[in-house]
Amino acid sequence: KAGVTQTPRYLIKTRGQQVTLSCSPISGHRSVSWYQQTPGQGLQFLFEYFSETQRNKGNFPGRFSGRQFSNSRSEMNVSTLELGDSALYLCASSIDRSGELFFGEGSRLTVL
Amino acid sequence: TQLLEQSPQFLSIQEGENLTVYCNSSSVFSSLQWYRQEPGEGPVLLVTVVTGGEVKKLKRLTFQFGDARKDSSLHITAAQPGDTGLYLCAGGGFQKLVFGTGTRLLVSP
């Protein structure tokens, strides 16, 4: 079956712009989580969505937001981009809130 | 704040050698997971350990959870080039994982 699909895979933005990243979970998976991966900070939890509701949020500023749609697809948005937002953004889905996470290949964001 | 420190950060070995990666914390975790991430891909779950003192084997990989559930180790026997990758421990429950600092392993033929 198809895995977690993230789009776009690569993107370049400039400081001050905003970006929206998309994640399509594995069919039947209802929970979607987002993580940021950087060389300096490693993998850090951003947020978790289940049944269109944000259930957990990591320690990131309000510029980072997300949502989940009724078909479990999720988007995350970063506004007023900063150089430090350059990272690989990973989406993971699970069948429910206690199940194994399956990660997508990520969206690599470069902020110039 | 729960933190997971991994050591070593980098490991470069020859095919056939054995190695151990450590994951340590000052906090108690209800469970720990180990992931492997290859370039251009997301992390893939290798194993979950939930009981203090638990040992799990996955072919040439042996995972151990410390008795106090604050640390874990991953031992690879007779490493192969296909084992190359970034190894990450993680804890805190699948809803909000705390990832370790990572160990980058390179196995040369």
Tab-separated table of C-alpha atoms in Angstrom:
chain	number	residue	atom	x	y	z
A	1	LYS	CA	0.000	0.000	0.000
A	2	ALA	CA	1.131	3.581	-0.587
A	3	GLY	CA	3.214	5.220	2.115
A	4	VAL	CA	3.042	8.683	3.563
A	5	THR	CA	3.248	11.280	0.803
A	6	GLN	CA	4.664	14.726	1.409
A	7	THR	CA	4.621	17.605	-1.038
A	8	PRO	CA	6.550	19.479	-2.128
A	9	ARG	CA	9.769	17.524	-1.635
A	10	TYR	CA	12.002	20.550	-2.008
A	11	LEU	CA	11.343	24.249	-1.863
A	12	ILE	CA	13.256	27.482	-1.535
A	13	LYS	CA	11.793	30.580	0.083
A	14	THR	CA	13.118	33.920	1.211
A	15	ARG	CA	12.934	35.446	4.666
A	16	GLY	CA	9.549	36.876	5.521
A	17	GLN	CA	7.608	34.637	3.158
A	18	GLN	CA	5.269	31.904	4.262
A	19	VAL	CA	5.111	28.264	3.269
A	20	THR	CA	2.519	25.494	3.326
A	21	LEU	CA	3.533	21.845	3.373
A	22	SER	CA	1.171	18.974	2.688
A	23	CYS	CA	1.001	15.441	4.019
A	24	SER	CA	-1.197	12.569	2.847
A	25	PRO	CA	-1.184	9.756	5.396
A	26	ILE	CA	-1.354	6.055	4.691
A	27	SER	CA	-4.914	5.069	3.825
A	28	GLY	CA	-6.833	4.301	7.008
A	29	HIS	CA	-4.430	6.185	9.270
A	30	ARG	CA	-6.142	8.850	11.320
A	31	SER	CA	-3.256	10.381	13.263
A	32	VAL	CA	-0.711	12.709	11.692
A	33	SER	CA	2.358	14.167	13.398
A	34	TRP	CA	4.899	16.678	12.166
A	35	TYR	CA	8.585	16.902	13.054
A	36	GLN	CA	11.371	19.302	12.174
A	37	GLN	CA	14.839	17.902	11.536
A	38	THR	CA	17.934	20.118	11.521
A	39	PRO	CA	21.633	19.278	11.873
A	40	GLY	CA	21.888	21.316	15.060
A	41	GLN	CA	18.708	20.389	16.921
A	42	GLY	CA	17.981	16.978	15.458
A	43	LEU	CA	14.397	15.776	15.224
A	44	GLN	CA	11.924	17.888	17.151
A	45	PHE	CA	8.193	17.366	17.563
A	46	LEU	CA	5.976	20.083	16.089
A	47	PHE	CA	2.373	18.890	16.476
A	48	GLU	CA	0.028	15.939	16.374
A	49	TYR	CA	-3.434	15.831	14.833
A	50	PHE	CA	-6.185	13.281	15.281
A	51	SER	CA	-9.762	13.583	14.100
A	52	GLU	CA	-9.100	17.085	12.782
A	53	THR	CA	-8.036	18.281	16.252
A	54	GLN	CA	-4.578	19.257	17.427
A	55	ARG	CA	-3.838	16.914	20.313
A	56	ASN	CA	-0.255	17.832	21.139
A	57	LYS	CA	2.026	20.742	20.335
A	58	GLY	CA	5.775	21.041	20.588
A	59	ASN	CA	7.794	24.010	21.750
A	60	PHE	CA	7.691	26.092	18.576
A	61	PRO	CA	6.565	29.704	18.086
A	62	GLY	CA	3.094	30.560	16.880
A	63	ARG	CA	4.446	31.087	13.353
A	64	PHE	CA	4.176	27.321	13.025
A	65	SER	CA	0.643	26.094	12.591
A	66	GLY	CA	-1.163	23.168	11.115
A	67	ARG	CA	-4.480	21.565	10.455
A	68	GLN	CA	-6.008	18.251	9.560
A	69	PHE	CA	-8.858	17.685	7.161
A	70	SER	CA	-11.732	15.219	7.377
A	71	ASN	CA	-9.885	12.793	5.074
A	72	SER	CA	-6.936	12.837	7.538
A	73	ARG	CA	-4.700	14.784	5.165
A	74	SER	CA	-2.728	17.444	6.969
A	75	GLU	CA	-1.010	20.696	6.184
A	76	MET	CA	1.455	22.746	8.155
A	77	ASN	CA	2.160	26.400	7.630
A	78	VAL	CA	5.121	28.510	8.630
A	79	SER	CA	4.647	32.258	8.391
A	80	THR	CA	7.254	35.025	8.368
A	81	LEU	CA	10.039	32.612	7.526
A	82	GLU	CA	13.405	32.958	9.232
A	83	LEU	CA	16.765	31.553	8.154
A	84	GLY	CA	16.613	29.136	11.077
A	85	ASP	CA	13.457	27.546	9.682
A	86	SER	CA	15.564	25.831	7.026
A	87	ALA	CA	15.056	22.174	7.772
A	88	LEU	CA	13.642	18.863	6.700
A	89	TYR	CA	10.001	18.732	7.741
A	90	LEU	CA	8.804	15.200	8.311
A	91	CYS	CA	5.252	14.013	8.513
A	92	ALA	CA	4.326	10.719	10.136
A	93	SER	CA	1.029	8.893	10.227
A	94	SER	CA	-0.307	6.168	12.467
A	95	ILE	CA	-3.499	4.186	12.535
A	96	ASP	CA	-4.459	5.716	15.863
A	97	ARG	CA	-2.788	7.709	18.618
A	98	SER	CA	-0.954	4.739	20.090
A	99	GLY	CA	0.285	3.062	16.945
A	100	GLU	CA	3.618	2.884	15.182
A	101	LEU	CA	4.615	5.963	13.251
A	102	PHE	CA	5.279	5.723	9.535
A	103	PHE	CA	7.295	8.643	8.234
A	104	GLY	CA	7.225	10.261	4.848
A	105	GLU	CA	10.348	11.269	2.961
A	106	GLY	CA	10.014	14.853	4.128
A	107	SER	CA	9.870	18.312	2.627
A	108	ARG	CA	13.220	20.056	2.556
A	109	LEU	CA	12.789	23.785	3.068
A	110	THR	CA	15.599	26.230	2.416
A	111	VAL	CA	15.134	29.823	3.537
A	112	LEU	CA	17.440	32.387	1.915
B	1	THR	CA	12.221	18.507	29.577
B	2	GLN	CA	13.116	14.971	28.621
B	3	LEU	CA	16.412	14.648	26.750
B	4	LEU	CA	18.013	11.651	25.100
B	5	GLU	CA	21.758	11.701	24.535
B	6	GLN	CA	23.270	9.236	22.102
B	7	SER	CA	26.869	8.149	21.844
B	8	PRO	CA	28.905	8.029	19.824
B	9	GLN	CA	27.763	10.751	17.434
B	10	PHE	CA	29.679	9.254	14.531
B	11	LEU	CA	30.991	5.775	13.915
B	12	SER	CA	32.985	4.618	10.912
B	13	ILE	CA	33.831	0.926	10.837
B	14	GLN	CA	34.766	-1.877	8.479
B	15	GLU	CA	32.382	-4.569	7.361
B	16	GLY	CA	32.311	-7.443	9.829
B	17	GLU	CA	33.041	-5.379	12.943
B	18	ASN	CA	30.728	-5.199	15.937
B	19	LEU	CA	29.453	-1.965	17.430
B	20	THR	CA	27.277	-0.608	20.204
B	21	VAL	CA	25.292	2.609	20.256
B	22	TYR	CA	24.088	4.080	23.530
B	23	CYS	CA	21.034	6.157	24.365
B	24	ASN	CA	20.941	7.780	27.803
B	25	SER	CA	18.589	10.025	29.721
B	26	SER	CA	18.106	11.323	33.227
B	27	SER	CA	14.360	10.745	32.817
B	28	VAL	CA	12.378	7.541	32.981
B	29	PHE	CA	10.617	6.531	29.785
B	30	SER	CA	7.640	4.206	29.585
B	31	SER	CA	9.061	2.887	26.325
B	32	LEU	CA	11.869	3.558	23.898
B	33	GLN	CA	11.993	3.095	20.182
B	34	TRP	CA	14.932	2.773	17.818
B	35	TYR	CA	14.767	4.102	14.271
B	36	ARG	CA	17.091	4.037	11.279
B	37	GLN	CA	17.062	6.855	8.771
B	38	GLU	CA	18.753	6.647	5.404
B	39	PRO	CA	19.611	9.683	3.258
B	40	GLY	CA	16.566	11.192	1.580
B	41	GLU	CA	14.137	9.143	3.610
B	42	GLY	CA	12.215	9.397	6.837
B	43	PRO	CA	13.069	7.338	9.927
B	44	VAL	CA	11.908	3.730	9.948
B	45	LEU	CA	11.000	2.029	13.211
B	46	LEU	CA	13.271	-0.899	14.099
B	47	VAL	CA	11.997	-1.884	17.524
B	48	THR	CA	10.092	-0.765	20.616
B	49	VAL	CA	11.207	-1.804	24.103
B	50	VAL	CA	8.807	-1.343	26.981
B	51	THR	CA	9.993	-3.369	29.978
B	52	GLY	CA	13.044	-2.531	32.084
B	53	GLY	CA	15.797	-5.060	31.349
B	54	GLU	CA	14.126	-6.172	28.138
B	55	VAL	CA	16.322	-7.519	25.341
B	56	LYS	CA	15.047	-7.791	21.776
B	57	LYS	CA	16.846	-9.229	18.791
B	58	LEU	CA	16.272	-8.368	15.165
B	59	LYS	CA	18.630	-10.525	13.071
B	60	ARG	CA	22.103	-9.067	13.783
B	61	LEU	CA	20.721	-6.198	15.894
B	62	THR	CA	20.268	-6.551	19.643
B	63	PHE	CA	18.369	-3.913	21.609
B	64	GLN	CA	18.393	-3.586	25.373
B	65	PHE	CA	16.320	-1.390	27.681
B	66	GLY	CA	17.962	-0.481	30.968
B	67	ASP	CA	16.519	-1.800	34.219
B	68	ALA	CA	15.616	1.732	35.327
B	69	ARG	CA	14.123	2.550	31.888
B	70	LYS	CA	16.442	5.537	31.510
B	71	ASP	CA	18.808	4.114	28.934
B	72	SER	CA	19.000	1.759	26.015
B	73	SER	CA	21.615	0.264	23.747
B	74	LEU	CA	21.768	-1.078	20.231
B	75	HIS	CA	24.407	-3.673	19.388
B	76	ILE	CA	25.121	-4.685	15.806
B	77	THR	CA	27.039	-7.875	15.163
B	78	ALA	CA	29.116	-8.261	12.001
B	79	ALA	CA	28.069	-4.931	10.516
B	80	GLN	CA	27.353	-4.744	6.806
B	81	PRO	CA	27.367	-1.775	4.408
B	82	GLY	CA	23.580	-1.979	4.361
B	83	ASP	CA	23.589	-1.007	8.049
B	84	THR	CA	24.867	2.454	7.124
B	85	GLY	CA	22.549	5.196	8.263
B	86	LEU	CA	21.454	7.475	11.079
B	87	TYR	CA	20.301	5.585	14.160
B	88	LEU	CA	17.887	7.391	16.444
B	89	CYS	CA	16.433	6.433	19.769
B	90	ALA	CA	13.137	8.007	20.769
B	91	GLY	CA	10.830	7.952	23.743
B	92	GLY	CA	7.818	9.579	25.283
B	93	GLY	CA	5.022	7.810	23.472
B	94	PHE	CA	4.074	7.775	19.820
B	95	GLN	CA	1.925	10.889	20.191
B	96	LYS	CA	4.846	13.167	21.032
B	97	LEU	CA	8.204	11.507	20.521
B	98	VAL	CA	11.411	12.895	21.971
B	99	PHE	CA	14.250	11.898	19.688
B	100	GLY	CA	17.843	11.312	20.652
B	101	THR	CA	20.746	13.255	19.214
B	102	GLY	CA	21.470	10.488	16.698
B	103	THR	CA	24.392	8.252	15.777
B	104	ARG	CA	25.612	8.333	12.207
B	105	LEU	CA	27.042	4.953	11.212
B	106	LEU	CA	29.174	4.301	8.142
B	107	VAL	CA	30.104	0.727	7.352
B	108	SER	CA	32.728	0.386	4.644
B	109	PRO	CA	33.207	-2.780	2.560
